[in-house]
Amino acid sequence: MPDSNYTPQTVVKRLPVYLRVLDNLLRREVEVISSKELSSETGFTAEQIRKDLAYFGAFGTRGTGYQTSYLREKILKIIGLDQKTPIIIIGAGHLGIALTRYNVTNNPYVRVIAVFDNDPEVVGQKIMHIEILGVSEMERIIREYNIKVAVLAVPADKAQQVVDELTGYGIRAVLNFAPTKINVPAGIQVHNADLAIELQSLIYYSSSEEERMNRLKKSKEKKGEKEIETGQ
Amino acid sequence: MPDSNYTPQTVVKRLPVYLRVLDNLLRREVEVISSKELSSETGFTAEQIRKDLAYFGAFGTRGTGYQTSYLREKILKIIGLDQKTPIIIIGAGHLGIALTRYNVTNNPYVRVIAVFDNDPEVVGQKIMHIEILGVSEMERIIREYNIKVAVLAVPADKAQQVVDELTGYGIRAVLNFAPTKINVPAGIQVHNADLAIELQSLIYYSSSEEERMNRLKKSKEKKGEKEIETGQ
DNA sequence: TAGATTGTTAATCGATTAACAATC
DNA sequence: TAGATTGTTAATCGATTAACAATC
């Protein structure tokens, strides 16, 4: 029963793109924007943009378009970015450090409260002004700051165990960079940001259609042979 | 005209997941696996897995399942990972460095040929054993190693310009970490791995359905008020 | 042969695109 | 009023799920 207020995930994923474009437009002091112009800025169709926004309300003016700053405010509210979201990052390896720096410098909508690691060598150090804490401090920090969102940058073999802990402490959404499937109770969101998988699926497209078809043909032929060999 | 050999992108994105699971199974010396078991390892349905594989051929044995090592070989061929793919990484900032290390240590299917940066301070340094070269060397390296895949980790305002160069030198697929839309000629693939956007869409789900509905309601009410205020 | 599981076709579901009335 | 553009409903497209015959 997808209740009447259900919004497809595919729509939700586009909202931050709209937000970014609106931020850029405001910087350029563009005060009004049509769905057609938003289309050329985002790469999504104008129809899709209008339909996406219609899930949440009617924010435009017929004949004119959308008031940039007003639409931005609305989208901020819809996503829940009207206040800075406190987040934590688990894992202070190279990726964890890069993600911390990235979010501190480039993501104005979140506040990185702390980074956690189990290596005593790095605990106590700082990434920019953010402290690296031992994992034993996780529960305290999560509860103290009422943190709901965690970024996971730990090795694959530690990921499930860490997420079990996190959900136990009240975390509701995890951005998982560990290359492994994670099981969570209903209602908890895990989004996978699997860099190796992204790259590998891209490699599929890096050969021409012709090369792919040749590989495929060879694949099918070999299967044929194999069946004959073993089929007797 | 989606020709008969066209494979949906959504299927291609699942192939590396199958590959990873098969790698793990082989390590555990599991020799045969059913679509049902693959389902529990991947989180995709058994029907979907069988249908995905059917795009490329018939690799299983009815009544038995799939031979792990054979299916792995086939998927390697399909994606084009049967030989190590040479890639380059553009941008030796924190993210570029993290991506380089990550792929060198964790992605056995690619070989990072070089990292490029325009900062003379970092050019000449090494990340693990990989050299950081000036961007003026890009063309030479791309042509010398016949590189088709690039990972882009440069600031947003440099991204389009760099990609224009890359495609000019023969790059056919770009994994873009820069938070901006990139325009490319037909036939060139750009996949966006936008970390801030991933995180922001996750934040949407970090509040409960109730909280979201409240925000939404408020949003719609305010819009209502606004219409009344300005509608006279 | 009986049991299991694939490969494939048909049915369903969901998302995108097209069309257009509403309205600024 | 004429032109423009939204918001919304209907049509289309594509992907997932269900069903089942083929076959090991």
Coordinates of C-alpha atoms (C1' of nucleotides) in Angstrom, one line a residue:
Chain A
M1 CA 0.0 0.0 0.0
P2 CA 2.0 2.9 -1.3
D3 CA 0.1 5.6 0.6
S4 CA -0.9 8.8 -1.2
N5 CA 2.0 10.6 0.3
Y6 CA 4.6 8.2 -1.0
T7 CA 7.3 9.8 -3.2
P8 CA 9.3 7.6 -5.5
Q9 CA 13.0 7.3 -4.6
T10 CA 13.9 8.3 -8.1
V11 CA 12.2 11.7 -7.5
V12 CA 13.9 12.2 -4.1
K13 CA 17.3 11.6 -5.8
R14 CA 16.7 14.5 -8.1
L15 CA 15.8 17.0 -5.4
P16 CA 19.4 17.7 -4.4
V17 CA 20.2 18.4 -8.1
Y18 CA 17.5 21.0 -8.3
L19 CA 18.8 22.5 -5.0
R20 CA 22.3 22.8 -6.4
V21 CA 21.1 24.4 -9.6
L22 CA 19.0 26.9 -7.7
D23 CA 22.0 27.7 -5.5
N24 CA 24.0 28.5 -8.6
L25 CA 21.2 30.5 -10.1
L26 CA 20.9 32.6 -6.9
R27 CA 24.6 33.3 -7.0
R28 CA 24.1 34.6 -10.5
E29 CA 21.2 36.6 -9.2
V30 CA 18.6 34.9 -11.5
E31 CA 15.3 35.6 -9.8
V32 CA 12.9 33.6 -11.8
I33 CA 13.4 30.4 -13.7
S34 CA 11.1 28.3 -15.9
S35 CA 11.0 24.5 -16.0
K36 CA 12.5 24.7 -19.5
E37 CA 15.5 26.6 -18.2
L38 CA 15.8 24.2 -15.3
S39 CA 15.8 21.4 -17.8
S40 CA 18.8 22.7 -19.6
E41 CA 20.7 23.3 -16.3
T42 CA 19.9 19.8 -14.9
G43 CA 19.6 17.6 -17.9
F44 CA 16.2 16.4 -16.8
T45 CA 13.1 17.1 -19.0
A46 CA 10.9 20.1 -18.1
E47 CA 7.9 17.8 -17.8
Q48 CA 9.8 15.6 -15.3
I49 CA 10.8 18.6 -13.3
R50 CA 7.3 19.9 -13.1
K51 CA 6.0 16.5 -12.2
D52 CA 8.6 16.0 -9.5
L53 CA 7.8 19.3 -7.8
A54 CA 4.1 18.5 -8.0
Y55 CA 4.6 15.6 -5.6
F56 CA 5.2 18.2 -2.9
G57 CA 3.0 21.2 -3.9
A58 CA 2.5 23.9 -6.4
F59 CA 5.4 26.2 -6.2
G60 CA 5.4 28.1 -9.5
T61 CA 3.4 30.7 -11.3
R62 CA 1.7 29.9 -14.6
G63 CA 2.9 32.0 -17.4
T64 CA 6.0 33.0 -15.5
G65 CA 8.0 30.2 -13.9
Y66 CA 9.4 29.6 -10.4
Q67 CA 10.8 32.2 -8.1
T68 CA 14.3 31.0 -7.5
S69 CA 14.8 31.8 -3.9
Y70 CA 11.2 30.6 -3.0
L71 CA 11.6 27.3 -4.8
R72 CA 15.0 26.8 -3.1
E73 CA 13.5 27.4 0.4
K74 CA 10.7 24.9 -0.4
I75 CA 13.2 22.2 -1.6
L76 CA 15.4 22.7 1.5
K77 CA 12.3 22.1 3.7
I78 CA 11.2 19.1 1.7
I79 CA 14.6 17.3 1.9
G80 CA 15.0 18.4 5.5
L81 CA 18.1 20.6 4.9
D82 CA 16.5 23.8 6.4
Q83 CA 18.7 23.1 9.4
K84 CA 22.3 21.8 9.1
T85 CA 22.1 18.0 9.5
P86 CA 24.6 16.6 12.0
I87 CA 26.4 13.5 10.6
I88 CA 29.2 11.2 11.7
I89 CA 31.8 9.4 9.5
I90 CA 33.0 6.0 10.5
G91 CA 36.5 5.1 9.4
A92 CA 39.4 7.5 9.2
G93 CA 41.3 5.7 6.4
H94 CA 42.0 7.6 3.2
L95 CA 38.4 7.5 2.0
G96 CA 37.0 8.5 5.4
I97 CA 39.4 11.5 5.5
A98 CA 38.6 12.5 2.0
L99 CA 34.9 12.4 2.7
T100 CA 35.3 14.4 5.9
R101 CA 37.3 17.1 4.1
Y102 CA 34.9 17.1 1.2
N103 CA 31.8 17.6 3.4
V104 CA 33.4 20.1 5.6
T105 CA 34.5 22.3 2.7
N106 CA 31.9 21.6 0.0
N107 CA 28.6 20.6 1.7
P108 CA 27.0 23.5 3.4
Y109 CA 24.0 21.5 4.5
V110 CA 25.6 19.0 6.8
R111 CA 27.8 19.4 9.9
V112 CA 30.4 16.6 10.5
I113 CA 30.2 16.1 14.3
A114 CA 33.0 13.5 14.6
V115 CA 35.0 10.8 12.8
F116 CA 35.4 7.4 14.4
D117 CA 38.2 4.8 14.0
N118 CA 39.4 1.8 16.0
D119 CA 43.1 2.4 15.4
P120 CA 44.6 4.0 18.6
E121 CA 47.3 5.5 16.3
V122 CA 44.8 7.9 14.7
V123 CA 42.4 8.4 17.6
G124 CA 43.0 11.9 19.0
Q125 CA 44.2 13.3 15.7
K126 CA 42.1 15.9 13.8
I127 CA 40.9 16.2 10.3
M128 CA 40.6 19.9 9.7
H129 CA 38.9 20.9 13.0
I130 CA 37.0 17.5 13.4
E131 CA 38.2 15.1 16.1
I132 CA 38.8 11.5 15.4
L133 CA 37.3 9.5 18.3
G134 CA 37.5 5.8 19.3
V135 CA 34.5 3.7 18.3
S136 CA 33.7 3.3 22.0
E137 CA 32.5 6.9 21.9
M138 CA 30.0 6.3 19.1
E139 CA 27.0 5.7 21.3
R140 CA 27.6 8.8 23.4
I141 CA 28.0 11.1 20.5
I142 CA 25.1 9.8 18.5
R143 CA 22.7 10.2 21.5
E144 CA 24.2 13.5 22.6
Y145 CA 23.8 15.1 19.1
N146 CA 20.7 13.1 18.1
I147 CA 22.5 11.9 15.0
K148 CA 20.4 10.0 12.4
V149 CA 22.8 9.9 9.5
A150 CA 26.2 8.1 9.2
V151 CA 28.7 7.7 6.5
L152 CA 30.4 4.3 6.5
A153 CA 34.0 4.1 5.2
V154 CA 35.3 1.0 6.9
P155 CA 36.6 -2.3 5.5
A156 CA 34.0 -4.6 4.0
D157 CA 34.4 -7.2 6.7
K158 CA 33.6 -4.7 9.5
A159 CA 30.7 -3.0 7.8
Q160 CA 27.8 -5.2 9.0
Q161 CA 28.9 -5.2 12.5
V162 CA 29.4 -1.4 12.6
V163 CA 25.9 -0.9 11.1
D164 CA 24.3 -3.2 13.6
E165 CA 25.8 -1.0 16.3
L166 CA 24.8 2.2 14.6
T167 CA 21.2 1.2 14.2
G168 CA 21.1 0.1 17.8
Y169 CA 22.1 3.6 18.8
G170 CA 19.3 5.3 16.7
I171 CA 21.0 5.9 13.3
R172 CA 18.3 5.7 10.6
A173 CA 20.2 6.3 7.4
V174 CA 23.7 5.0 6.3
L175 CA 25.7 6.0 3.2
N176 CA 27.7 2.9 2.7
F177 CA 31.1 3.0 0.9
A178 CA 32.1 -0.5 2.0
P179 CA 32.0 -2.9 -0.9
T180 CA 29.5 -5.3 0.7
K181 CA 25.8 -5.9 1.1
I182 CA 24.4 -4.7 4.5
N183 CA 21.3 -6.1 6.1
V184 CA 19.3 -3.7 8.2
P185 CA 15.9 -3.7 10.0
A186 CA 12.9 -2.4 8.1
G187 CA 12.7 1.4 8.1
I188 CA 16.5 1.9 8.1
Q189 CA 17.9 3.3 4.8
V190 CA 21.2 2.1 3.4
H191 CA 22.4 3.8 0.2
N192 CA 25.4 2.1 -1.4
A193 CA 28.1 4.3 -2.9
D194 CA 30.3 1.6 -4.2
L195 CA 33.2 3.1 -6.1
A196 CA 34.6 -0.1 -7.6
I197 CA 31.2 -1.1 -8.9
E198 CA 30.6 2.3 -10.4
L199 CA 33.9 2.1 -12.2
Q200 CA 33.4 -1.5 -13.4
S201 CA 30.0 -0.8 -14.9
L202 CA 31.5 2.2 -16.6
I203 CA 34.2 0.0 -18.1
Y204 CA 31.4 -2.0 -19.8
Y205 CA 30.5 1.1 -21.8
S206 CA 34.1 2.1 -22.6
S207 CA 34.3 -0.4 -25.4
S208 CA 32.3 0.2 -28.5
E209 CA 29.1 -1.6 -29.2
E210 CA 30.9 -3.6 -31.8
E211 CA 33.6 -4.8 -29.4
R212 CA 30.9 -5.7 -26.9
M213 CA 29.0 -7.6 -29.5
N214 CA 32.1 -9.5 -30.5
R215 CA 32.9 -10.4 -26.9
L216 CA 29.3 -11.5 -26.4
K217 CA 29.2 -13.6 -29.6
K218 CA 32.4 -15.3 -28.5
S219 CA 30.9 -15.9 -25.1
K220 CA 27.8 -17.5 -26.7
E221 CA 29.9 -19.6 -29.1
K222 CA 32.1 -20.9 -26.3
K223 CA 29.0 -21.8 -24.3
G224 CA 27.8 -23.7 -27.3
E225 CA 31.1 -25.6 -27.5
K226 CA 31.1 -26.4 -23.9
E227 CA 27.6 -27.8 -24.0
I228 CA 28.7 -30.2 -26.8
E229 CA 31.8 -31.2 -24.9
T230 CA 30.0 -32.0 -21.7
G231 CA 26.7 -32.9 -23.1
Q232 CA 27.5 -36.5 -24.1
Chain B
M1 CA 15.6 1.8 -32.1
P2 CA 16.9 -0.2 -29.2
D3 CA 18.5 -2.9 -31.3
S4 CA 18.1 -6.5 -30.3
N5 CA 21.5 -6.5 -28.6
Y6 CA 20.7 -3.5 -26.4
T7 CA 21.1 -4.2 -22.6
P8 CA 19.4 -1.9 -20.1
Q9 CA 21.8 0.2 -18.0
T10 CA 20.1 -1.1 -14.9
V11 CA 21.2 -4.6 -15.9
V12 CA 24.8 -3.5 -16.6
K13 CA 25.0 -1.9 -13.1
R14 CA 24.2 -5.2 -11.5
L15 CA 26.9 -7.2 -13.3
P16 CA 29.8 -6.0 -11.1
V17 CA 27.7 -7.0 -8.0
Y18 CA 27.4 -10.5 -9.4
L19 CA 31.1 -10.5 -10.1
R20 CA 32.0 -9.5 -6.5
V21 CA 29.7 -12.2 -5.0
L22 CA 31.2 -14.8 -7.3
D23 CA 34.7 -13.7 -6.3
N24 CA 33.7 -14.2 -2.6
L25 CA 32.1 -17.6 -3.3
L26 CA 35.2 -18.8 -5.1
R27 CA 37.3 -17.7 -2.1
R28 CA 35.0 -19.8 0.0
E29 CA 35.4 -22.6 -2.5
V30 CA 31.7 -22.8 -3.4
E31 CA 31.7 -24.5 -6.8
V32 CA 28.0 -24.3 -7.7
I33 CA 25.4 -21.7 -6.9
S34 CA 21.7 -21.3 -7.7
S35 CA 20.0 -18.1 -8.6
K36 CA 18.2 -18.4 -5.3
E37 CA 21.4 -18.4 -3.3
L38 CA 22.8 -15.6 -5.5
S39 CA 19.6 -13.7 -4.5
S40 CA 20.4 -13.9 -0.8
E41 CA 24.0 -12.8 -1.4
T42 CA 23.2 -9.9 -3.6
G43 CA 19.7 -8.8 -2.4
F44 CA 18.3 -9.0 -6.0
T45 CA 15.5 -11.5 -6.7
A46 CA 16.4 -14.8 -8.2
E47 CA 14.1 -14.1 -11.2
Q48 CA 15.9 -10.8 -11.9
I49 CA 19.3 -12.5 -11.7
R50 CA 18.2 -15.2 -14.2
K51 CA 16.7 -12.6 -16.5
D52 CA 19.8 -10.4 -16.3
L53 CA 22.1 -13.3 -17.3
A54 CA 19.8 -14.3 -20.1
Y55 CA 20.6 -11.0 -21.9
F56 CA 24.1 -12.4 -22.5
G57 CA 23.5 -16.1 -22.9
A58 CA 22.6 -19.3 -21.0
F59 CA 25.3 -20.0 -18.5
G60 CA 23.6 -22.3 -16.0
T61 CA 22.5 -25.9 -15.8
R62 CA 18.8 -26.7 -15.2
G63 CA 18.2 -28.6 -12.0
T64 CA 21.7 -27.6 -10.7
G65 CA 22.5 -24.0 -10.9
Y66 CA 25.6 -22.1 -12.1
Q67 CA 29.2 -23.2 -11.9
T68 CA 30.8 -20.4 -9.9
S69 CA 34.1 -20.1 -11.8
Y70 CA 32.5 -20.5 -15.2
L71 CA 29.9 -17.8 -14.5
R72 CA 32.6 -15.5 -13.2
E73 CA 34.7 -15.9 -16.3
K74 CA 31.6 -15.1 -18.5
I75 CA 30.8 -12.0 -16.5
L76 CA 34.4 -10.8 -16.7
K77 CA 34.2 -11.2 -20.5
I78 CA 30.8 -9.4 -20.7
I79 CA 31.9 -6.4 -18.7
G80 CA 35.3 -6.4 -20.4
L81 CA 37.3 -7.0 -17.3
D82 CA 39.1 -10.1 -18.7
Q83 CA 42.1 -7.9 -19.1
K84 CA 43.1 -5.2 -16.6
T85 CA 41.6 -2.0 -17.8
P86 CA 44.0 0.9 -17.8
I87 CA 42.6 4.1 -16.3
I88 CA 43.7 7.6 -15.3
I89 CA 42.6 9.8 -12.5
I90 CA 42.4 13.5 -13.0
G91 CA 42.9 15.6 -9.8
A92 CA 45.3 14.8 -7.0
G93 CA 43.3 16.5 -4.3
H94 CA 42.2 14.5 -1.3
L95 CA 39.5 12.8 -3.2
G96 CA 41.7 12.0 -6.2
I97 CA 44.4 10.6 -3.8
A98 CA 41.8 8.5 -1.9
L99 CA 40.4 7.1 -5.2
T100 CA 43.8 6.3 -6.4
R101 CA 44.7 4.4 -3.3
Y102 CA 41.4 2.7 -3.2
N103 CA 41.7 1.4 -6.8
V104 CA 45.3 0.3 -6.5
T105 CA 44.6 -1.7 -3.3
N106 CA 41.0 -2.8 -3.7
N107 CA 40.1 -3.0 -7.4
P108 CA 42.0 -5.9 -9.1
Y109 CA 40.3 -5.3 -12.4
V110 CA 41.8 -1.9 -13.2
R111 CA 45.3 -0.5 -13.4
V112 CA 45.9 3.2 -12.6
I113 CA 48.4 4.4 -15.1
A114 CA 48.8 7.9 -13.8
V115 CA 47.2 10.7 -11.8
F116 CA 47.2 14.2 -13.3
D117 CA 47.1 17.6 -11.6
N118 CA 47.8 21.2 -12.6
D119 CA 49.5 22.2 -9.3
P120 CA 53.3 22.3 -9.8
E121 CA 53.7 21.6 -6.1
V122 CA 52.2 18.1 -6.4
V123 CA 53.4 17.2 -9.9
G124 CA 56.3 14.8 -9.6
Q125 CA 55.1 13.3 -6.3
K126 CA 53.8 9.7 -6.1
I127 CA 50.7 8.1 -4.7
M128 CA 51.8 4.7 -3.7
H129 CA 53.8 3.8 -6.8
I130 CA 51.7 5.9 -9.2
E131 CA 53.2 9.1 -10.5
I132 CA 51.4 12.5 -10.5
L133 CA 51.9 14.1 -13.9
G134 CA 51.1 17.6 -15.2
V135 CA 48.0 17.9 -17.3
S136 CA 50.1 18.7 -20.3
E137 CA 51.1 15.1 -20.3
M138 CA 47.5 13.8 -20.5
E139 CA 47.3 13.5 -24.3
R140 CA 50.6 11.6 -24.5
I141 CA 49.7 9.1 -21.8
I142 CA 46.1 8.5 -23.0
R143 CA 47.4 7.8 -26.5
E144 CA 50.4 5.7 -25.4
Y145 CA 48.3 3.4 -23.2
N146 CA 45.2 3.6 -25.3
I147 CA 43.2 4.7 -22.3
K148 CA 39.4 4.9 -22.6
V149 CA 38.3 5.4 -19.0
A150 CA 39.0 8.4 -16.8
V151 CA 38.0 9.2 -13.2
L152 CA 37.4 12.9 -12.7
A153 CA 38.1 14.5 -9.3
V154 CA 38.7 18.1 -10.1
P155 CA 36.8 21.2 -8.9
A156 CA 33.3 21.8 -10.5
D157 CA 34.4 24.8 -12.4
K158 CA 37.2 22.9 -14.2
A159 CA 35.3 19.7 -15.0
Q160 CA 33.7 20.6 -18.3
Q161 CA 36.9 21.9 -19.7
V162 CA 38.9 18.8 -18.7
V163 CA 36.3 16.5 -20.1
D164 CA 36.3 18.3 -23.4
E165 CA 40.1 17.7 -23.5
L166 CA 39.7 14.1 -22.5
T167 CA 37.1 13.2 -25.1
G168 CA 39.3 14.9 -27.7
Y169 CA 42.1 12.5 -26.8
G170 CA 39.9 9.5 -27.2
I171 CA 38.5 8.9 -23.7
R172 CA 35.1 7.2 -24.0
A173 CA 33.9 6.9 -20.4
V174 CA 34.2 9.3 -17.4
L175 CA 33.4 8.7 -13.8
N176 CA 32.6 12.2 -12.6
F177 CA 33.0 13.2 -9.0
A178 CA 32.8 16.9 -9.7
P179 CA 29.5 18.3 -8.5
T180 CA 28.3 19.6 -11.9
K181 CA 26.6 18.6 -15.0
I182 CA 28.9 17.7 -17.9
N183 CA 28.0 17.8 -21.6
V184 CA 29.6 15.3 -23.9
P185 CA 29.2 14.2 -27.5
A186 CA 26.9 11.3 -28.3
G187 CA 28.5 8.0 -27.5
I188 CA 30.6 9.2 -24.6
Q189 CA 29.5 7.9 -21.2
V190 CA 29.5 10.0 -18.1
H191 CA 28.5 8.5 -14.8
N192 CA 28.1 10.9 -11.9
A193 CA 29.3 9.9 -8.5
D194 CA 28.2 12.9 -6.7
L195 CA 28.9 12.5 -3.0
A196 CA 27.0 15.5 -1.7
I197 CA 23.9 14.6 -3.6
E198 CA 24.0 11.1 -2.4
L199 CA 24.2 12.3 1.2
Q200 CA 21.5 14.9 0.7
S201 CA 19.0 12.5 -0.7
L202 CA 19.8 10.2 2.2
I203 CA 19.0 12.9 4.6
Y204 CA 15.5 13.0 3.2
Y205 CA 15.0 9.5 4.5
S206 CA 16.6 10.1 7.9
S207 CA 13.5 11.7 9.2
S208 CA 10.4 9.6 9.9
E209 CA 7.5 9.5 7.5
E210 CA 5.6 11.5 10.0
E211 CA 8.2 14.2 10.2
R212 CA 8.3 14.4 6.4
M213 CA 4.5 14.6 6.2
N214 CA 4.5 17.4 8.7
R215 CA 7.2 19.4 6.8
L216 CA 5.2 18.8 3.7
K217 CA 1.9 19.9 5.2
K218 CA 3.5 23.0 6.5
S219 CA 5.0 23.6 3.1
K220 CA 1.6 23.3 1.4
E221 CA -0.1 25.5 4.0
K222 CA 2.5 28.2 3.7
K223 CA 2.0 28.1 -0.1
G224 CA -1.7 28.4 0.5
E225 CA -1.2 31.4 2.8
K226 CA 1.2 33.0 0.2
E227 CA -1.4 32.6 -2.5
I228 CA -3.9 34.4 -0.4
E229 CA -1.5 37.2 0.6
T230 CA -0.4 37.9 -2.9
G231 CA -3.6 36.8 -4.7
Q232 CA -5.6 39.9 -4.0
Chain C
dT1 C1' 11.1 -41.1 -12.6
dA2 C1' 10.9 -37.3 -9.1
dG3 C1' 12.9 -33.1 -7.6
dA4 C1' 15.2 -29.1 -8.6
dT5 C1' 16.3 -25.1 -11.1
dT6 C1' 17.1 -22.8 -15.3
dG7 C1' 15.6 -19.9 -19.4
dT8 C1' 11.8 -17.5 -21.3
dT9 C1' 7.3 -15.7 -22.1
dA10 C1' 3.4 -13.2 -20.1
dA11 C1' 1.4 -10.0 -16.6
dT12 C1' 2.2 -6.3 -13.6
dC13 C1' 4.0 -2.4 -11.9
dG14 C1' 6.1 2.0 -11.9
dA15 C1' 8.3 5.8 -14.1
dT16 C1' 8.7 8.9 -18.0
dT17 C1' 6.7 11.4 -21.7
dA18 C1' 3.0 13.7 -24.0
dA19 C1' -0.9 16.5 -24.1
dC20 C1' -3.6 20.1 -22.6
dA21 C1' -6.7 22.7 -19.6
dA22 C1' -5.9 26.2 -16.1
dT23 C1' -4.2 30.6 -15.3
dC24 C1' -0.8 34.2 -14.7
Chain D
dT1 C1' -6.7 39.7 -25.0
dA2 C1' -2.5 37.0 -26.5
dG3 C1' 1.5 34.6 -25.0
dA4 C1' 3.7 31.9 -21.8
dT5 C1' 4.2 28.4 -18.6
dT6 C1' 2.5 25.7 -14.9
dG7 C1' 0.0 21.7 -12.8
dT8 C1' -2.3 17.5 -13.8
dT9 C1' -4.3 13.8 -16.3
dA10 C1' -3.7 10.2 -19.9
dA11 C1' -0.6 7.5 -22.9
dT12 C1' 3.6 5.2 -23.4
dC13 C1' 7.5 3.0 -22.3
dG14 C1' 10.6 0.1 -19.7
dA15 C1' 11.7 -2.7 -15.9
dT16 C1' 10.4 -6.1 -12.5
dT17 C1' 7.8 -10.0 -11.0
dA18 C1' 5.2 -14.1 -11.8
dA19 C1' 4.4 -18.2 -14.1
dC20 C1' 5.8 -22.3 -16.2
dA21 C1' 7.7 -25.2 -19.8
dA22 C1' 12.2 -27.2 -20.6
dT23 C1' 15.6 -30.1 -18.9
dC24 C1' 19.4 -31.5 -15.9

